[in-house]
Coordinates of C-alpha atoms in Angstrom, one line a residue:
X1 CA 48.1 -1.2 36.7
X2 CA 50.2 2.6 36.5
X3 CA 54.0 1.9 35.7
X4 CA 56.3 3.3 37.7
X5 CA 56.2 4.7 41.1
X6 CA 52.3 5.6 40.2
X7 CA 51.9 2.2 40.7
X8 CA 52.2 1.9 44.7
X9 CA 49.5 4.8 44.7
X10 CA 47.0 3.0 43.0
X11 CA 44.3 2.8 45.2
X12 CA 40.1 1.1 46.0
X13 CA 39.0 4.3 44.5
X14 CA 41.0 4.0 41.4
X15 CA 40.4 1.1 40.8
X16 CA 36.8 1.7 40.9
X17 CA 36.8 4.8 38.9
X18 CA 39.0 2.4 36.0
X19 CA 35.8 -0.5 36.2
X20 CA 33.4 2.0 35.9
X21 CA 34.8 4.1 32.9
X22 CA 35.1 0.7 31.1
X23 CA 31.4 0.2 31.8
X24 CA 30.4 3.4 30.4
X25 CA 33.0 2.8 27.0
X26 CA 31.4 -0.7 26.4
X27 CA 28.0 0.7 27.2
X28 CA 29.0 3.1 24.1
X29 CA 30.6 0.6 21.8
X30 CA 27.6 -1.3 21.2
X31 CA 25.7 0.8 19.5
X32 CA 29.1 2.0 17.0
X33 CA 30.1 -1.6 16.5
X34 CA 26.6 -2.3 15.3
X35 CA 26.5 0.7 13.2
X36 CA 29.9 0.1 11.6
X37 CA 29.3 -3.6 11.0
X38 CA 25.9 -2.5 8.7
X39 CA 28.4 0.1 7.3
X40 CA 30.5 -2.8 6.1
X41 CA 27.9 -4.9 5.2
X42 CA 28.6 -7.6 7.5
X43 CA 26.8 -9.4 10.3
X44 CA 26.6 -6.9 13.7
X45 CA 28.7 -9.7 15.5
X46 CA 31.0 -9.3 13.1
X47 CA 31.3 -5.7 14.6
X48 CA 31.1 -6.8 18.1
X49 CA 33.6 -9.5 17.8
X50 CA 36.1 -6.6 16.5
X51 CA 35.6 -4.2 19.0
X52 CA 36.4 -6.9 21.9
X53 CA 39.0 -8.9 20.0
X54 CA 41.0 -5.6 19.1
X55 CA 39.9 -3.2 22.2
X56 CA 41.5 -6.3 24.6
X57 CA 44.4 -6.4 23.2
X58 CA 45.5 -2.6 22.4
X59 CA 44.5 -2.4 25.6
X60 CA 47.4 -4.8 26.9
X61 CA 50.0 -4.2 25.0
X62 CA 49.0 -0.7 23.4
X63 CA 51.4 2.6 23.6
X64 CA 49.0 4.5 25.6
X65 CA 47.4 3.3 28.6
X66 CA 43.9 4.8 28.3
X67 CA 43.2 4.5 24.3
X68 CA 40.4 2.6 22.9
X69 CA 40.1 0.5 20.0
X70 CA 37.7 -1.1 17.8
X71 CA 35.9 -1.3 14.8
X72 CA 35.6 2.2 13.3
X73 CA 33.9 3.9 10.7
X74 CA 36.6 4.9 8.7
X75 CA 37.5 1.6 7.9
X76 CA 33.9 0.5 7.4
X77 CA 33.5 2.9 4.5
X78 CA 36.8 1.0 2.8
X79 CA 35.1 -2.1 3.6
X80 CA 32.2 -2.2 2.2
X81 CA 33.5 -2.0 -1.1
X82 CA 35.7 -5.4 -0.8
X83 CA 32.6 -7.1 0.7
X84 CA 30.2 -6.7 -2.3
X85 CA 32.6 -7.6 -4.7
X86 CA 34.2 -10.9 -2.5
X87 CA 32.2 -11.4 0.0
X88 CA 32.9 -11.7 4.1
X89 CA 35.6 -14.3 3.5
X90 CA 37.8 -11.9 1.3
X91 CA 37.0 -9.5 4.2
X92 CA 38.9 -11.8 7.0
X93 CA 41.5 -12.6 5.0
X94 CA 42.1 -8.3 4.1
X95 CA 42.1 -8.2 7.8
X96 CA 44.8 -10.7 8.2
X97 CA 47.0 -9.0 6.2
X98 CA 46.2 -5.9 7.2
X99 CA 47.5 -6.8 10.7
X100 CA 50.9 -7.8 9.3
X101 CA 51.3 -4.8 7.6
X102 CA 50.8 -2.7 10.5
X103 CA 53.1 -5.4 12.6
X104 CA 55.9 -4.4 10.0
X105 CA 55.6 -1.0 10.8
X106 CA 55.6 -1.0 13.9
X107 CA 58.7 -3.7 13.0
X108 CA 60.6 -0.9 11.1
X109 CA 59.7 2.2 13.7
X110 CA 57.4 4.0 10.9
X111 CA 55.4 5.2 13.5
X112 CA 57.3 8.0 14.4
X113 CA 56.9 9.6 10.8
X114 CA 53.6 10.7 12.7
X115 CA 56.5 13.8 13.9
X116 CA 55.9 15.2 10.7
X117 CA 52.1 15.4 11.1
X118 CA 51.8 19.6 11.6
X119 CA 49.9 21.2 14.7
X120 CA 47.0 22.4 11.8
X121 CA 47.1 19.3 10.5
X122 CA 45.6 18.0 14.0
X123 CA 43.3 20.4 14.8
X124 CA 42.1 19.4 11.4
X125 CA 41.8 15.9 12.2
X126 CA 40.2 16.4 15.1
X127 CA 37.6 18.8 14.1
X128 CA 36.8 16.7 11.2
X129 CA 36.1 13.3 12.9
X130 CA 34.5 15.3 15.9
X131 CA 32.1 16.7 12.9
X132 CA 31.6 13.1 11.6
X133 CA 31.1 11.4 15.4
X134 CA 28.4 13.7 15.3
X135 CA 26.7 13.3 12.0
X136 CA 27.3 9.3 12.3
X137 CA 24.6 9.8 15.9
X138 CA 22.0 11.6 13.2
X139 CA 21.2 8.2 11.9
X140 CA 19.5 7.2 15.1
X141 CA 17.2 9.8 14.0
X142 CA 15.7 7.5 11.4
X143 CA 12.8 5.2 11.7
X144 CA 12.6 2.1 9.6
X145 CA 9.1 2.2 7.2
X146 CA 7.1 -0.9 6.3
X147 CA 8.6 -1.1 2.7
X148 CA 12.8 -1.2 4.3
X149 CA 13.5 2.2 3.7
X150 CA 14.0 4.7 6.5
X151 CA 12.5 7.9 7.3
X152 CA 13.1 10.9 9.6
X153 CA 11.1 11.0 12.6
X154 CA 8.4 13.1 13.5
X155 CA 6.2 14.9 15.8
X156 CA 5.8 13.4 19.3
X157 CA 8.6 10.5 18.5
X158 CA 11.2 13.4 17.4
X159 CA 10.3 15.5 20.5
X160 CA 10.5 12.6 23.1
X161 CA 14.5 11.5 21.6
X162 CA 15.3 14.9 21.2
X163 CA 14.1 15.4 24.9
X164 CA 16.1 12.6 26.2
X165 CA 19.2 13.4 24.1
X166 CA 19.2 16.9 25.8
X167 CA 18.5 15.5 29.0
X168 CA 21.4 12.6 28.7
X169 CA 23.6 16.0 27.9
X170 CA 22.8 17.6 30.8
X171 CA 23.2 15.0 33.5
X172 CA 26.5 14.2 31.8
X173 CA 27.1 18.2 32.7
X174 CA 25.5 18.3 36.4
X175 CA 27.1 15.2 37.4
X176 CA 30.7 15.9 37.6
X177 CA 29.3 19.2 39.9
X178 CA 27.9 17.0 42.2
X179 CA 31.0 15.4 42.8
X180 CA 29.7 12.1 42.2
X181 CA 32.1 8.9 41.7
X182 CA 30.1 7.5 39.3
X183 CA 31.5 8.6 35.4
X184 CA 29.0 11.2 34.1
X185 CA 28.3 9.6 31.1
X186 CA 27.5 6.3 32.9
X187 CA 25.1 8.0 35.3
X188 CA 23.4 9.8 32.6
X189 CA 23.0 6.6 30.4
X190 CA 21.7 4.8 33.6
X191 CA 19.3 7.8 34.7
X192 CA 17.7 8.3 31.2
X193 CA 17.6 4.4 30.7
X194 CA 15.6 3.8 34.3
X195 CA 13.1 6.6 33.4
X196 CA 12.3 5.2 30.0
X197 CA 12.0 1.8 31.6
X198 CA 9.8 2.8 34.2
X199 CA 7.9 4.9 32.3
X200 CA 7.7 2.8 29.6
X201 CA 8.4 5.4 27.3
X202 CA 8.0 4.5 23.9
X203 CA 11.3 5.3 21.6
X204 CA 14.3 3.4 20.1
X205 CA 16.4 1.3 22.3
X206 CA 19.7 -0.8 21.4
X207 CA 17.7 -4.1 20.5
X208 CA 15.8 -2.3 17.8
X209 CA 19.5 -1.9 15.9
X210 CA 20.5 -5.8 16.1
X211 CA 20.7 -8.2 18.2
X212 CA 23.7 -8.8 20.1
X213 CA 23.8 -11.9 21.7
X214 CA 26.0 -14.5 20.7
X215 CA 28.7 -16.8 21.6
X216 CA 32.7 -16.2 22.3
X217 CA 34.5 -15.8 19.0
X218 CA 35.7 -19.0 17.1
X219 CA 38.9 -19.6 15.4
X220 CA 38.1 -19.5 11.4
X221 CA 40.2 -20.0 8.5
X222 CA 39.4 -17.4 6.2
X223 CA 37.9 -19.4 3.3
X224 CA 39.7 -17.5 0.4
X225 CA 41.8 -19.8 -2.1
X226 CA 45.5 -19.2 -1.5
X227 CA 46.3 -17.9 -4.5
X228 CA 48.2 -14.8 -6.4
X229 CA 44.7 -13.8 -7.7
X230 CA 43.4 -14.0 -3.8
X231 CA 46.6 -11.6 -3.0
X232 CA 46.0 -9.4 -5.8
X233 CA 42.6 -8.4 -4.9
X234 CA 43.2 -8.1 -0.9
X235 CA 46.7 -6.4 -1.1
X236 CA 45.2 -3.0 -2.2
X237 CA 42.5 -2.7 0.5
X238 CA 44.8 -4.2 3.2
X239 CA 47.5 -1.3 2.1
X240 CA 44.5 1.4 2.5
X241 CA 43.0 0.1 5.5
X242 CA 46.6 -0.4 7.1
X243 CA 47.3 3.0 6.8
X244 CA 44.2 4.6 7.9
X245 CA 44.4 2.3 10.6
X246 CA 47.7 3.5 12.2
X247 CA 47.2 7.5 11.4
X248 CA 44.1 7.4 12.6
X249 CA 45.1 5.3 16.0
X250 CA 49.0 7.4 16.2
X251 CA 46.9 10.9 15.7
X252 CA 44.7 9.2 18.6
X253 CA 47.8 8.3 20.1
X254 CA 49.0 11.9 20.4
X255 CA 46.0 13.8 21.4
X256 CA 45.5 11.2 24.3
X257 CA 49.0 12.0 25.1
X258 CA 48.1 15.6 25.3
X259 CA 45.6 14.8 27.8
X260 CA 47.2 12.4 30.1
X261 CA 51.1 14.6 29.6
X262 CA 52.8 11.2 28.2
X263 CA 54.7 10.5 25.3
X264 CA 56.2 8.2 23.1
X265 CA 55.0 4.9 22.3
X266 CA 54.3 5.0 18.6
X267 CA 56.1 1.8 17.9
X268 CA 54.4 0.5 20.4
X269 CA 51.0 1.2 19.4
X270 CA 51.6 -0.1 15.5
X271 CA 52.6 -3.7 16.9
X272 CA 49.8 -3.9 19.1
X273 CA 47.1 -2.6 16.3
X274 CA 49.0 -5.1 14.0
X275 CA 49.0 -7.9 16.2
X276 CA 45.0 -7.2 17.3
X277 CA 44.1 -7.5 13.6
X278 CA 45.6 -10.3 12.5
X279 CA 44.1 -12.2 15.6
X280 CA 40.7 -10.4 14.5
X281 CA 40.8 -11.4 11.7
X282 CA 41.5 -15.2 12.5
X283 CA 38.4 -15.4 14.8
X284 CA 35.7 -13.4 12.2
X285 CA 36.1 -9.9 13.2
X286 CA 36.2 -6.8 10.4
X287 CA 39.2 -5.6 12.3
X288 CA 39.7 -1.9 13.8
X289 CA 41.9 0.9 15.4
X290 CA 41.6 3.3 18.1
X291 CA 38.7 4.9 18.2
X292 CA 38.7 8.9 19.1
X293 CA 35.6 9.1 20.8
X294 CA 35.7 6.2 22.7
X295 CA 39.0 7.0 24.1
X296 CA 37.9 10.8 24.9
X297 CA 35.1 9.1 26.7
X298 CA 37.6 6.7 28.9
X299 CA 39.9 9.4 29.7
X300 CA 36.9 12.1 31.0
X301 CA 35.3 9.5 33.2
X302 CA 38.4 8.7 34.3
X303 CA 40.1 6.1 32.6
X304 CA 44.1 6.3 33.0
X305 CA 45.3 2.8 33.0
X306 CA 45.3 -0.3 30.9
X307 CA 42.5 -1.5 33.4
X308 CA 39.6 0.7 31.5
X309 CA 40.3 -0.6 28.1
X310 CA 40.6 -4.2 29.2
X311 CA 37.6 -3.7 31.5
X312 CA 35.4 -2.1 28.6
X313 CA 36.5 -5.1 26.6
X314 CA 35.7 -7.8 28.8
X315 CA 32.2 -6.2 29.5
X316 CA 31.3 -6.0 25.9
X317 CA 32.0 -9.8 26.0
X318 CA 30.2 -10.2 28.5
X319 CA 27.4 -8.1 26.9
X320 CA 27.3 -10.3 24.2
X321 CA 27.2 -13.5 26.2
X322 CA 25.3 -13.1 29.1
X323 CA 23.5 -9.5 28.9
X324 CA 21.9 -8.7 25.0
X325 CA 18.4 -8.7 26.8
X326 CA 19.6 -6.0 29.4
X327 CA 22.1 -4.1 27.0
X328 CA 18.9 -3.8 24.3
X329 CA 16.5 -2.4 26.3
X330 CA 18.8 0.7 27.0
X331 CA 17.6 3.7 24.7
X332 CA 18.9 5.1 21.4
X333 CA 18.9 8.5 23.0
X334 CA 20.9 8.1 26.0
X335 CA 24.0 7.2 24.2
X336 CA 23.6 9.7 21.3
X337 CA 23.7 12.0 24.1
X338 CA 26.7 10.8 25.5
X339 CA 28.4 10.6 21.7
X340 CA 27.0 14.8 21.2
X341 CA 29.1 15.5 24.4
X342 CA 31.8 13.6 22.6
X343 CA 31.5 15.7 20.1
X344 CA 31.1 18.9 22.3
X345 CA 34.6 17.7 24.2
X346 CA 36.5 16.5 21.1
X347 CA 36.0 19.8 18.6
X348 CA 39.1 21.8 18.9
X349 CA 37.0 25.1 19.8
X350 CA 40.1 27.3 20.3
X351 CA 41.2 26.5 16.6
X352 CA 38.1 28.9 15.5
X353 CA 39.7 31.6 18.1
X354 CA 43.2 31.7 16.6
X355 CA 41.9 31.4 13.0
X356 CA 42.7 35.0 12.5
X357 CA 45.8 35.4 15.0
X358 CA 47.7 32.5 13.2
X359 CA 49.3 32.8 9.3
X360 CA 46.5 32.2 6.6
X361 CA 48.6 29.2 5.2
X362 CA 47.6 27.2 8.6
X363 CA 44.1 28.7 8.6
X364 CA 43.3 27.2 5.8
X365 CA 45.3 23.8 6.4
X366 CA 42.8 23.4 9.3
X367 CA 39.7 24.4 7.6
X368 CA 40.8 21.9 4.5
X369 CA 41.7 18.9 6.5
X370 CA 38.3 19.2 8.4
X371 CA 36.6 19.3 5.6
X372 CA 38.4 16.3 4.1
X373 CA 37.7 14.2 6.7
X374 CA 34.0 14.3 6.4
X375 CA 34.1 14.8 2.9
X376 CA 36.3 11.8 2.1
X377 CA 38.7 9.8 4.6
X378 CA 41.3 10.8 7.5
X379 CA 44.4 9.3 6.0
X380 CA 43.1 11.5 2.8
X381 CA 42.5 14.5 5.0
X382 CA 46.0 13.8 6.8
X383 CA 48.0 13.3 3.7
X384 CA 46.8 16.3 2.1
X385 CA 46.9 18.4 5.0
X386 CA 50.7 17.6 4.9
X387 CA 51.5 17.9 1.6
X388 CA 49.5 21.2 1.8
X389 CA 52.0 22.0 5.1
X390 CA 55.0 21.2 3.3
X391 CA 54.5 23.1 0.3
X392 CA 53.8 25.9 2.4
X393 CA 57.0 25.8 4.5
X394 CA 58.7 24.7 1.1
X395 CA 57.7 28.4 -0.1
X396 CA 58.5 30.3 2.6
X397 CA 61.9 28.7 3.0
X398 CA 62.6 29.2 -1.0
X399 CA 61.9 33.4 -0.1
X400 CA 64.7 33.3 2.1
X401 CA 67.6 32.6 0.3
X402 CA 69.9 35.6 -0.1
X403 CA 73.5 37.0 -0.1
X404 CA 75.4 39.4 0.8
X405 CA 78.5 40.6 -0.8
X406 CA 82.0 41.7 -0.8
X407 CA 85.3 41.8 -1.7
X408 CA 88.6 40.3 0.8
X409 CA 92.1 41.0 0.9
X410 CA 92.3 38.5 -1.7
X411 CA 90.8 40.3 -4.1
X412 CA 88.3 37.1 -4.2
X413 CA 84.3 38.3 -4.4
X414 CA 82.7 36.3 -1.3
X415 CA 79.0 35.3 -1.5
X416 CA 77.6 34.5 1.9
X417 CA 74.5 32.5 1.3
X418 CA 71.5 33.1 3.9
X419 CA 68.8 30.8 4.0
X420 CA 68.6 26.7 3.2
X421 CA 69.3 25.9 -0.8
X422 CA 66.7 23.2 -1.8
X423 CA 64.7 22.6 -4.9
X424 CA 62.3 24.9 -4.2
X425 CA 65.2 28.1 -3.2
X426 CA 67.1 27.0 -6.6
X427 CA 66.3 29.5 -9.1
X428 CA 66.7 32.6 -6.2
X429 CA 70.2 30.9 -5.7
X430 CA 71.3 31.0 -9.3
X431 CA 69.9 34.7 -9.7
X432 CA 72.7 35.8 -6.7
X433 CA 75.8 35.7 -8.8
X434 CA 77.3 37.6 -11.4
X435 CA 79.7 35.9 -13.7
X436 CA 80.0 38.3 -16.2
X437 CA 81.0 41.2 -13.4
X438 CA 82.9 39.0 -11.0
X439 CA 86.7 38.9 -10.5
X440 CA 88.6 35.4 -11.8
X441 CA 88.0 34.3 -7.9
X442 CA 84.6 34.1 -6.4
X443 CA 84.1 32.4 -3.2
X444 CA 80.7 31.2 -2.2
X445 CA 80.4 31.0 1.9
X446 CA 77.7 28.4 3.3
X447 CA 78.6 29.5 7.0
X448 CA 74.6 30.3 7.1
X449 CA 73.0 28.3 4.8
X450 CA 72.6 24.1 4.1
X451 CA 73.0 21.9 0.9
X452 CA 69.6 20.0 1.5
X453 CA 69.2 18.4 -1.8
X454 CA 70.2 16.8 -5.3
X455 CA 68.6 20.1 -6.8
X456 CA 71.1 22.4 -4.7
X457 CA 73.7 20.2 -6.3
X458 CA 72.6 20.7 -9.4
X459 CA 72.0 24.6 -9.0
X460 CA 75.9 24.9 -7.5
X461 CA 77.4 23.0 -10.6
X462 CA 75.2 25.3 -12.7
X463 CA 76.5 28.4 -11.4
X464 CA 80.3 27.0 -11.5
X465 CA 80.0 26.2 -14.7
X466 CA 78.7 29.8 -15.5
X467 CA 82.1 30.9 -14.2
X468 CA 83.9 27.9 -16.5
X469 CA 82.8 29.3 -18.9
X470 CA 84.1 32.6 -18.0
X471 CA 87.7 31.5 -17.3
X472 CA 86.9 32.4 -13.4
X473 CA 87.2 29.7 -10.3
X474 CA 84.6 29.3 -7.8
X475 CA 85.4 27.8 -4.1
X476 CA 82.7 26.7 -1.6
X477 CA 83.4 27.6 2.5
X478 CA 82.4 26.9 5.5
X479 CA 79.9 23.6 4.6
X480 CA 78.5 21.3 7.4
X481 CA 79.8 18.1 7.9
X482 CA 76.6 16.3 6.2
X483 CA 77.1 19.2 3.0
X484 CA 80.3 18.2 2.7
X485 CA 79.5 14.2 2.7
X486 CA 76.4 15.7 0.0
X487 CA 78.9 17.3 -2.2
X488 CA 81.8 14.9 -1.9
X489 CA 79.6 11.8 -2.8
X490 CA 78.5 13.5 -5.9
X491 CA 82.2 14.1 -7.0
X492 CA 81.8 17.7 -7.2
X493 CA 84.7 18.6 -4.6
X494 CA 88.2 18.9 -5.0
X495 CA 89.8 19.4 -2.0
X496 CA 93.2 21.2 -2.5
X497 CA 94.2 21.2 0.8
X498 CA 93.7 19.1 4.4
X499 CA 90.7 18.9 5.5
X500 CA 89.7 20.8 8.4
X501 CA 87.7 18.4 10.6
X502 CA 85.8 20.8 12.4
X503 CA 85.3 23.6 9.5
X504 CA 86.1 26.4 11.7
X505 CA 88.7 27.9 9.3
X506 CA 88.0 29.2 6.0
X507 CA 88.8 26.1 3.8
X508 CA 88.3 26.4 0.4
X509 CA 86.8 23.7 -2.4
X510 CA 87.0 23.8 -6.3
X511 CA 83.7 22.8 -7.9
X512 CA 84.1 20.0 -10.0
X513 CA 81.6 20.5 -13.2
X514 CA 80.2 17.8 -14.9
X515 CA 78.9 15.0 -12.4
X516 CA 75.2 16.2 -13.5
X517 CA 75.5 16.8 -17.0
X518 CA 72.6 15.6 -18.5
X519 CA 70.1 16.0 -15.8
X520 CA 67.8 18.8 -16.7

């Protein structure tokens, strides 16, 4: 199952250690499925069906060997929305779509824009949906009363989950110590699960969720009238879900990549989440993506190959066909504890550490993306904490413009810019000349700084025109290939002699005013 010459070392043991990490992940998706599907308002197989349907195939033909995928809660809570309005129906047919939009990025190679996604911005996103993983596992916590409403528990029923929860945790701890083969979260879940059983120990197990059982997912037409009014009201949510799907599963992507040392495989990963949802949501599933802790789970019992996803897929099938009695007597407790040493593992710690050693601007991009997340969604947090980012490093960039002065044999005044001229370093630019005090020959250098933009354009025909309007000439040196492209395309060069392929020399170009007359 490894690629390349891993493969030939791929041995009993491996394999074993792959089966078993699978277990353990489908051992945990029950529960989450279940929990998401009530989110959404939908059936729990609904839930179920997703997590196999789209876990199998990312697994296959995913970009990361070792990811897992399924139905998550931040697309429940977009969901459930399109649900009570529409109904279930609507819901397949949003899925559908979403798929293909995911397909067609992963089509047009949008999944490297994750590139741009800033180191705060993912310590962020995973401090904030460590923070949610573990206040989604509070809801276990909750009894159901007489009159369907919930309350918290109490007394002995409190102590005894708290007491397995804390000893789940601390078997999932020991284990590893004992150098055990057996995962650590499998042989806590199986350790706390035999002493409630033999004890009969009286606190909430999987079956008091939902039932699971059921039979293999059926191909189903979504029964939504093929319409322009039917496209209207999916489009938006498919759009929304799309792209909480893929940040969510590329951000996933990449700190699973961080783990394992492999890279790449962006693309990859949108056309397999594309392809797994529109399948989904063909055969009644509420679609998915990957799934943070459920791939942190895989990877630290483990899980390095495409075996442990495909594995914990094919056992949550078989969970749902053949084993609902034995999967719903497992308790409640058990895998909370698991998902709080999920939690534990997946919260950036060392980003409360460096808080005060890195520049306040990223302190406070980490703290506000975190926040986010729980508050709202991750592609919310993640778009914010990047267009945070960028208006920081916008900022800093527009300080650094500057010149430096003087006058050549010429008698010509040469301004050597320092620093990129952007939108944002515009005004700083214009305030670096003197048209009034400068000879009739000014020559701005660029040997040190870049035309980015169509506001540095403008900002150089302002200043030229400034000297127009003094009867003096400005020239432009030294630009870049791509600056001279910039500047040529607008029509604002003249060039009055050849063109020195290689700007080494000191060739000179007039400023042609005019070409943006108009555009403040």
């Amino acid at each position: 199952m490894k690629r390349g010459p891993e493969a030939d070392r791929f041995t009993p043991a491996d394999f074993s250690r792959e089966i078993m990490a699978g277990l353990t992940v489908a051992l945990a998706l029950v529960p989450e499925a279940v929990a998401f599907a009530f989110v959404a308002g939908v059936a729990p197989l609904v839930g179920l069906y997703a997590a196999f349907i789209v876990g199998l195939i990312t697994a296959v033909f995913g970009g990361r060997p070792g990811m897992i995928s399924g139905a998550t809660g931040a697309l429940a809570v977009v969901m459930v929305s399109l649900v009570a309005l529409h109904g279930v129906e609507y819901l397949f047919a949003t899925v559908v779509l979403m798929g293909i939009l995911q397909l067609l990025a992963g089509a047009f190679r949008l999944g490297k824009f994750i590139r741009l996604v800033p180191t705060p911005v993912m310590l962020g996103f995973v401090n904030g949906l460590a923070i949610v993983i573990g206040l989604a596992q509070l809801g276990q916590f909750r009894t159901a009363e007489a009159n369907g409403g919930h309350a918290w528990m109490q007394g002995w029923e409190l102590a005894l989950m708290l007491g397995l929860v804390v000893l789940t945790m601390v078997l999932i701890w020991v284990v590893p110590k004992l150098k055990s083969p057996i995962p650590a979260p499998l042989a806590g879940i199986a350790i706390v699960a035999g002493l409630v059983i033999v004890f009969g120990l009286d606190t909430p197990r999987v079956g008091d969720l939902a039932s699971i059982e059921g039979g293999l997912p059926q191909f189903h037409l979504p029964m939504v009238p093929l319409n322009w009014e039917t496209f209207t009201i999916i489009l938006p949510y498919a759009v929304i879900l799309a792209a909480i799907g893929l940040i969510e599963s590329l951000l996933t992507l990449n700190l699973v990549g961080e783990i394992v040392e492999e890279r790449g495989g962006a693309s990859q990963e949108c056309l397999a989440q594309g392809a797994a949802n529109t399948i989904t949501g063909f055969f009644g599933g509420m679609g998915g993506c990957a799934m943070i802790g459920q791939s942190m789970i895989n990877v630290r019992s483990g899980g390095r190959t495409r075996l442990s996803g495909i594995s914990a897929a094919l056992f949550l099938l078989s969970f749902i066909l053949f084993a609902a009695p034995l999967i719903e007597i497992i308790p409640l407790a058990a895998l909370v504890g698991v998902m709080f040493m999920v939690v534990i593992g997946t919260f950036a710690w060392r980003s409360l550490l460096i808080m005060r050693k890195i520049p306040l601007s990223d302190s406070f991009v980490i703290v506000l993306v975190t926040a986010v997340t729980v508050m709202a969604d991750l592609a919310v947090a993640v778009v914010v904490g990047v267009i945070v980012s960028a208006l920081v490093f916008a900022w800093n960039n527009a300080k650094r413009i500057h010149a430096t002065s003087r006058l050549n044999h010429k008698g010509q005044k040469v301004y050597s810019i320092e620093g990129p001229l952007f939108f944002g370093s515009t005004d700083g630019f214009s305030e670096l000349f003197d048209p009034k005090g400068d000879p009739e020959e000014v020559v701005i250098d660029f040997a040190n700084s870049r035309v980015v933009d169509q506001s540095a354009l403008q900002a150089i025909e302002d200043v030229a025109a400034k000297y127009e309007q003094q009867g003096k000439r400005v020239s432009l040196r030294h630009l870049s290939r791509d600056c001279h492209r910039l500047l040529n395309r607008a029509g604002q060069l003249l060039v009055e002699e050849d063109d020195d392929p290689d700007y080494g020399l000191a060739v000179d170009y007039d400023v042609r005013t005019g070409s943006f007359s108009g555009a403040h």
